[in-house]
Every structure is written in structure tokens, then in C-alpha cells.
mmCIF file of C-alpha atoms in Angstrom:
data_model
loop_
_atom_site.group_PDB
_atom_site.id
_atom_site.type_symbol
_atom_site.label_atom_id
_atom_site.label_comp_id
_atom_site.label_asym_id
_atom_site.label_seq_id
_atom_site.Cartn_x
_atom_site.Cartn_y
_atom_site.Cartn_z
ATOM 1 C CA UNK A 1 89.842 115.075 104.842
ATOM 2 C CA UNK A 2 93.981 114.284 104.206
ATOM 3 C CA UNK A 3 96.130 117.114 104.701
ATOM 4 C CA UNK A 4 97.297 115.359 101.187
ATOM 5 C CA UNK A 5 94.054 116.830 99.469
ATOM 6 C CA UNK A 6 93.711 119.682 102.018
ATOM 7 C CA UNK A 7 96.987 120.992 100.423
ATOM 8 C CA UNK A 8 98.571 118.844 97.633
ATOM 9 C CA UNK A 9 100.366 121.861 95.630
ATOM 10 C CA UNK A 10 102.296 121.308 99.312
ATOM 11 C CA UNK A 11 102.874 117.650 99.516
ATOM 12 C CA UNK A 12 106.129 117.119 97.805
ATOM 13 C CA UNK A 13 108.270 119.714 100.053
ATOM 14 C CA UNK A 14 106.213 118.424 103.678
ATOM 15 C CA UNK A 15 106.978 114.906 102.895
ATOM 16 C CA UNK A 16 110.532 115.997 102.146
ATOM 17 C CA UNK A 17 110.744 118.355 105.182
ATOM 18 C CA UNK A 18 109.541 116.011 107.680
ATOM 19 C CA UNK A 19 112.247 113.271 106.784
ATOM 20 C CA UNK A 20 113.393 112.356 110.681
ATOM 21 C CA UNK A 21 117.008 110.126 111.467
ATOM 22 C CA UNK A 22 117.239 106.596 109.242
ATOM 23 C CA UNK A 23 116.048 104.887 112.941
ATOM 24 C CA UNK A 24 113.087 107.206 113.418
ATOM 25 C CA UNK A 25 112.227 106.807 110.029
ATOM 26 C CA UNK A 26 111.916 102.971 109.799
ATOM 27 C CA UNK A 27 109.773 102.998 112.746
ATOM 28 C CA UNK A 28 107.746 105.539 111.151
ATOM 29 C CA UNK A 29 107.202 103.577 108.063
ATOM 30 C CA UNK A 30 106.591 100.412 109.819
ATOM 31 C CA UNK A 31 104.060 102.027 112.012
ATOM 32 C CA UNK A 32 102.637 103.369 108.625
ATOM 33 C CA UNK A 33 102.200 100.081 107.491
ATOM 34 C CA UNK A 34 100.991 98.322 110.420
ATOM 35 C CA UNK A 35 98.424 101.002 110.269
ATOM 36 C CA UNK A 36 97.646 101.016 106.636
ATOM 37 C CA UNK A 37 96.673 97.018 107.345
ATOM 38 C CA UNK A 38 94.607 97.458 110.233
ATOM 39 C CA UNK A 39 92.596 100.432 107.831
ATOM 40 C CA UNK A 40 92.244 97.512 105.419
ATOM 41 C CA UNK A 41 91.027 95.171 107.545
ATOM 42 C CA UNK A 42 88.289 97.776 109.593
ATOM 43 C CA UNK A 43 87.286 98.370 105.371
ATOM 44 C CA UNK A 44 86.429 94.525 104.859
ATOM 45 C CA UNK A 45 84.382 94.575 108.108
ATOM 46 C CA UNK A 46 82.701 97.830 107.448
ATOM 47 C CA UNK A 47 83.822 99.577 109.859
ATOM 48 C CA UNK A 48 83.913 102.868 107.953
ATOM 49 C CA UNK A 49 84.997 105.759 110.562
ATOM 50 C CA UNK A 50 87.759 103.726 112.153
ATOM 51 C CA UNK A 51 89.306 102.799 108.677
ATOM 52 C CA UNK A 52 89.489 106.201 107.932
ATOM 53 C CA UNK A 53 91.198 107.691 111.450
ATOM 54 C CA UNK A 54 93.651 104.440 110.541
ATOM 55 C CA UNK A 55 94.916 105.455 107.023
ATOM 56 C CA UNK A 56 94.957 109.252 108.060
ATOM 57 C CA UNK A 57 97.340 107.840 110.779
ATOM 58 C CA UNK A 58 99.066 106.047 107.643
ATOM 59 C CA UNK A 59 99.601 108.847 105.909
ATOM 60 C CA UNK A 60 100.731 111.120 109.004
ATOM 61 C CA UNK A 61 103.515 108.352 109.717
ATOM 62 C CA UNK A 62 104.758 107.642 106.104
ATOM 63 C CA UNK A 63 104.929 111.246 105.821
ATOM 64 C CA UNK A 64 107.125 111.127 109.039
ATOM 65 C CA UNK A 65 109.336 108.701 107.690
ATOM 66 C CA UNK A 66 110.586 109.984 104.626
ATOM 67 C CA UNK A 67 109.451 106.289 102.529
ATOM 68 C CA UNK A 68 107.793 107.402 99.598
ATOM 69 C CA UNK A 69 106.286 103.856 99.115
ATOM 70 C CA UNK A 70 104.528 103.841 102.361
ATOM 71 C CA UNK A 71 103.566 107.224 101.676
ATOM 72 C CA UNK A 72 101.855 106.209 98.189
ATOM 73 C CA UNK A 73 100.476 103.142 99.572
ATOM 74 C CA UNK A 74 98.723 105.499 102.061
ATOM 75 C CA UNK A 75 96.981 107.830 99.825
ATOM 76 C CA UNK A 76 96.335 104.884 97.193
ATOM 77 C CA UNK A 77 94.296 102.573 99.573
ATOM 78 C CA UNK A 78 92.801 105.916 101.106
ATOM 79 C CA UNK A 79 91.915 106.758 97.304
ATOM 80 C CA UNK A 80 90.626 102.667 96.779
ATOM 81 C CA UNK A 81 88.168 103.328 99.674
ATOM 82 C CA UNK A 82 86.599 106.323 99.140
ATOM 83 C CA UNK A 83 85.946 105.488 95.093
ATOM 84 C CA UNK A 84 84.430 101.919 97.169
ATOM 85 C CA UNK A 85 81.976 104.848 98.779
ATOM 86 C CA UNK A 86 81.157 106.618 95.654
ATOM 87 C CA UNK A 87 83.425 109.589 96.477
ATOM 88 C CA UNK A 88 85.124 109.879 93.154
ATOM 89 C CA UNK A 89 86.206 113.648 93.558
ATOM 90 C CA UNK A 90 87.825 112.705 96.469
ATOM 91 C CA UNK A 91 89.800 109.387 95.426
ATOM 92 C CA UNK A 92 90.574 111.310 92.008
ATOM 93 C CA UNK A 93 92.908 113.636 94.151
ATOM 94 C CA UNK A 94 94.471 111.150 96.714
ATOM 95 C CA UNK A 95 95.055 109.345 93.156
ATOM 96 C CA UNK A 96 97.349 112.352 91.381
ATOM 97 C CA UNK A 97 98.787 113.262 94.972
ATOM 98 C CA UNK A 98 99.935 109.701 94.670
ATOM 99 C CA UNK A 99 101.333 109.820 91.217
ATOM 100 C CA UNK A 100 103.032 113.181 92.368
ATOM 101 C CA UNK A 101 105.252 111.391 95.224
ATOM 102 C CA UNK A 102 108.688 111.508 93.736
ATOM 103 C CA UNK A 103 110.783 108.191 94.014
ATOM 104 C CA UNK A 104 108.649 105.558 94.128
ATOM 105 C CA UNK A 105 109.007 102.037 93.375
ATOM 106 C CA UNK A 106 108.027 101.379 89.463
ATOM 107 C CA UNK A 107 106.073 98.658 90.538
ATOM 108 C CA UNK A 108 103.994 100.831 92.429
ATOM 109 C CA UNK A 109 103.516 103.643 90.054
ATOM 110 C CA UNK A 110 102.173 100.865 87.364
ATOM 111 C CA UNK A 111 99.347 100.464 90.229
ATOM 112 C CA UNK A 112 98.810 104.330 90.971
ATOM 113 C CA UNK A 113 98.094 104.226 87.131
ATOM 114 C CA UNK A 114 95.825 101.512 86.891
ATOM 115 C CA UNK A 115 93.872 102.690 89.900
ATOM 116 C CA UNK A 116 93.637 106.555 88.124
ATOM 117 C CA UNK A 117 92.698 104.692 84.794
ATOM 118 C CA UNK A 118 89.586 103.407 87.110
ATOM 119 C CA UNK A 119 88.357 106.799 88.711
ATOM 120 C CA UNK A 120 88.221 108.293 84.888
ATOM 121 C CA UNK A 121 85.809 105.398 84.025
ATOM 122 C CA UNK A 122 83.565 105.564 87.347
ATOM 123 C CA UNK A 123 83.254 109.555 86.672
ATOM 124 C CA UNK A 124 82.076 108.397 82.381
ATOM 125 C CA UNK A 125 85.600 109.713 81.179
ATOM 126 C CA UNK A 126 86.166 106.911 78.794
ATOM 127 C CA UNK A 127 89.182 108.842 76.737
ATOM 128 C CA UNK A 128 90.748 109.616 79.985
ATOM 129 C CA UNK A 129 90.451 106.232 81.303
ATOM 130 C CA UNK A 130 92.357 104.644 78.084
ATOM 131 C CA UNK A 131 95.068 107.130 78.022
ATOM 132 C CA UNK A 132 95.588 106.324 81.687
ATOM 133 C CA UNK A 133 95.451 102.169 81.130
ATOM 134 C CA UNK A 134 98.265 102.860 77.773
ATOM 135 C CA UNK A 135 100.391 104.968 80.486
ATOM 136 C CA UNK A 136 100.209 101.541 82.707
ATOM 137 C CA UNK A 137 100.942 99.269 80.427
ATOM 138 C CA UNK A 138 103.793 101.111 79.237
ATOM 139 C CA UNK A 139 104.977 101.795 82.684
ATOM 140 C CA UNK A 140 104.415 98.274 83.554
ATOM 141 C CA UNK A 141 106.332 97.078 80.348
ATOM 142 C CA UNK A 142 109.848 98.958 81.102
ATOM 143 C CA UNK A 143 109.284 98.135 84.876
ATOM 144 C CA UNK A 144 108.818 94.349 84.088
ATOM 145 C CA UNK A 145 112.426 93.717 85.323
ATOM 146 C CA UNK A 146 112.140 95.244 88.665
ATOM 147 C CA UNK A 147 111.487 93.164 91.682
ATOM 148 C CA UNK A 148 108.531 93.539 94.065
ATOM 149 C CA UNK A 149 108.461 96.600 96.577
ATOM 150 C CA UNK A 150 109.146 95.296 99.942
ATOM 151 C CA UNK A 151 105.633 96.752 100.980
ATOM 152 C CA UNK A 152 103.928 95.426 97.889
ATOM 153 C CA UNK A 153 104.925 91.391 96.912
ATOM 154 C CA UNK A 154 101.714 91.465 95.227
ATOM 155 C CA UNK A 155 102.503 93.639 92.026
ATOM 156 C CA UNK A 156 102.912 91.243 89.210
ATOM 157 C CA UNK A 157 102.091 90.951 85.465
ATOM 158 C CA UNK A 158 98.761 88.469 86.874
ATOM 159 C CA UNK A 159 97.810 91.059 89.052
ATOM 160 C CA UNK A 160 98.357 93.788 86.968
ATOM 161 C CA UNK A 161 96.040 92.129 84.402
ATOM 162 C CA UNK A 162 92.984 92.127 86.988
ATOM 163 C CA UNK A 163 93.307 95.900 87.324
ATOM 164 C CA UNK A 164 93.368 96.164 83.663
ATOM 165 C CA UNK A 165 90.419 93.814 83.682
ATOM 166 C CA UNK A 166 88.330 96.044 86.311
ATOM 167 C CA UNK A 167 89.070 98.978 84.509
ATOM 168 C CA UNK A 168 87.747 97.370 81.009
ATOM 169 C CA UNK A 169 84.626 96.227 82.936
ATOM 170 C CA UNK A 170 83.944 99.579 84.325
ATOM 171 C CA UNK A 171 83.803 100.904 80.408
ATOM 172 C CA UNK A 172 81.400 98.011 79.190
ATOM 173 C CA UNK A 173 83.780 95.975 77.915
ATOM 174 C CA UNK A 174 82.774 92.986 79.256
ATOM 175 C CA UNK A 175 84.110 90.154 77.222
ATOM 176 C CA UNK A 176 87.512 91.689 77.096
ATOM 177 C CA UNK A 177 87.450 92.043 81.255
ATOM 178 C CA UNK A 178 86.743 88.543 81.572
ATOM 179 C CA UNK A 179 89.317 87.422 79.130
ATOM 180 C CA UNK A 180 91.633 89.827 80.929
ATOM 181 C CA UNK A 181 90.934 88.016 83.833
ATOM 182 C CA UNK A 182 91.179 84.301 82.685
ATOM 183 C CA UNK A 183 94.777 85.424 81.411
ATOM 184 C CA UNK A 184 95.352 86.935 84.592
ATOM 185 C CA UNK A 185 94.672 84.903 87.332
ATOM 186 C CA UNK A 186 96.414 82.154 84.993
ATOM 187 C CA UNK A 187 99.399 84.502 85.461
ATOM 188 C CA UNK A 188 99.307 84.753 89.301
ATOM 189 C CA UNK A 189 102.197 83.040 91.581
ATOM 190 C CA UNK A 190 100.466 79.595 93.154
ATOM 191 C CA UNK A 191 100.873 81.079 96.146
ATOM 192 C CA UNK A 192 98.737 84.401 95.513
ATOM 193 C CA UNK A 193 96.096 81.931 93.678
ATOM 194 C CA UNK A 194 95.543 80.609 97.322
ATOM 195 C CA UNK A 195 95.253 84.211 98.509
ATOM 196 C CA UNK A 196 91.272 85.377 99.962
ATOM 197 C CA UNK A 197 91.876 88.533 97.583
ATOM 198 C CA UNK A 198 92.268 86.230 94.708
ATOM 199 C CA UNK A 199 89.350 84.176 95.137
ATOM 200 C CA UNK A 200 86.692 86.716 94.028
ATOM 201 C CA UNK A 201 88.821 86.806 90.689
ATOM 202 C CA UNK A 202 89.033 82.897 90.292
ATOM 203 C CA UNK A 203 84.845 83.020 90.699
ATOM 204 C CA UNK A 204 85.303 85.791 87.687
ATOM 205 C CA UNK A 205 87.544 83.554 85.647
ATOM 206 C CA UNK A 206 85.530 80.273 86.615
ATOM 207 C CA UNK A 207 81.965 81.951 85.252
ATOM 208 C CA UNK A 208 81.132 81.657 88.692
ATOM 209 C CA UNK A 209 81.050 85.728 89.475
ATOM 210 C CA UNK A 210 80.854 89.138 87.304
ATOM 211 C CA UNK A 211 84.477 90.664 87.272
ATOM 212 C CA UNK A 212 84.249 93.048 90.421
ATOM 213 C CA UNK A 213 83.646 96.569 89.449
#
């Protein structure tokens, strides 16, 4: 288990204590993220055990560094992959120890909200779940001027609009996901179009695929 769930009353003042020199700290964070992607990729190959030691590791180092993004990006994907594995409990707190990290980038905190707004509707909290997309959309609405994160060029409007879509699916609102999703990938840079984690959304918008879950 994190020490982010083992003890997130905690989190705020070890992630603030543990802030090392501005060198230190950058190498931190880019080991962080390194990690954080190989995690990702060991998830997508199902190889369950290592992609956990890797985002524990991601966690440990953007804790070390003092980057709140990193550190959020951490317990987010840690929170993505254990909701993927049916641990809801579990990715419900890595998801408010994530919306707890002070100072993050608005573009991520529109995600953090999004991805909360999911775990209510896996656990049949359908109230909770729309309270949680209205807090993302606002979120998302008086962040819309922000650039992307530099660990995060993927946070746009489009791609915000496939989260909302997922969510929407996951309460039975089927026509309104796939809508969602037309409108979304429609609103994705070319370049993320191309992208392999945009292709299971094209099959969505195409009729070709249900909108993933």
C-alpha cells in the first residue's frame, strides 16, 4: 500500500518536509517521471506487481522533489490502476490524497476531478459522481486559459470531454457518452488524434467500439 493512503492526514507536511536543493529536486522529479512511464507501460502489458513497485517508486521520488505535479501524477495513475483492478476503496483515497496536494497545475486538478467523478460512479454513487463532473467542468472552465503542465501536454478541452464521456457511460448514460465523445475526439490536437491512446476513442466515436468504461 502508498505511504499516501497508509497516512494521508500526513501527506501535505512530508511532501513539504522532504523538499531537497532546486538540483536534487529536478532529478527527483525527473526520476519520478521516468518511473511513473515505465509503471504505465508494465500496466498495458499486464505486468501487475512490477507496475506497482514502479509508481510506489513514483511517488517516493516526487515526494523527494518537492513538484507537486509529479507528485499528483503519481497517486492519480496509481489511483487509475487500481479502479482498472476493481479496487475502488483504494483508488477513492489515492484520488482525494491527490486533490489534497496543494499547488498544482489547474490543468491537472480538472483531471483529479474527472477521475474522482469516475470512482463515485463505479462504487453506484450517482449524486456524488455529478457533483464531482459540475466541480470539473467548472474547474476546467476558469482554467481554460492556462497552458499545458510540462508533465501533462495532453490536458485539453478534447480530452477533457472523453473523461466526461467515461464518466457518463459509467452512469448509463449512453447516448450522451457517445455524443461526448464524437465532440471530443473532434476537439483533440491532430497530433493527439494520431496518438495509440486516442484510437480506442476514435473506434467509440466511429460506432466501431463501446466508449471504454
Amino acid at each position: 500500500m502508498l505511504p499516501a493512503v497508509q497516512g494521508i492526514a500526513t501527506m501535505a507536511e512530508s511532501f513539504a518536509d522532504s523538499a531537497r536543493s532546486s538540483v536534487a529536486g529536478r532529478a527527483a522529479g525527473i526520476a519520478s517521471e521516468i518511473a511513473q512511464y515505465r509503471g504505465w507501460l508494465e500496466h498495458a502489458t499486464g505486468a501487475d506487481t512490477a507496475c506497482r513497485k514502479s509508481l510506489r517508486k513514483a511517488v517516493d521520488l516526487a515526494i523527494e522533489s518537492g513538484d507537486p505535479d509529479r507528485l499528483v501524477h503519481g497517486l492519480s495513475f496509481t489511483a487509475y490502476v487500481d479502479l482498472e483492478r476493481g479496487d475502488w476503496a483504494e483508488s477513492a483515497a489515492l484520488s482525494d490524497a491527490a486533490l489534497r496536494v496543494p499547488g498544482v497545475h489547474p490543468l491537472i486538478g480538472v483531471y483529479e476531478r474527472f477521475q474522482r467523478a469516475r470512482v463515485h460512479a463505479v462504487n453506484g454513487e450517482p449524486c456524488e459522481a455529478q457533483r464531482l463532473l459540475v466541480m470539473a467542468d467548472k474547474t476546467a472552465d476558469s482554467a481554460a486559459a492556462e497552458g499545458a503542465p510540462d508533465a501533462g501536454y495532453w490536458y485539453t478541452p478534447g480530452f477533457f470531454g472523453l473523461q466526461r464521456a467515461r464518466v457518463l457511460r459509467t452512469l448509463g448514460r449512453v447516448d450522451r457518452s457517445r455524443d461526448e465523445v464524437e465532440a471530443a475526439v473532434d476537439a483533440l490536437p491532430v497530433e493527439h488524434r494520431r496518438s495509440e491512446w486516442a484510437a480506442k476513442w476514435r473506434r467509440a466515436a466511429e460506432g466501431e467500439a463501446d466508449v471504454p468504461h
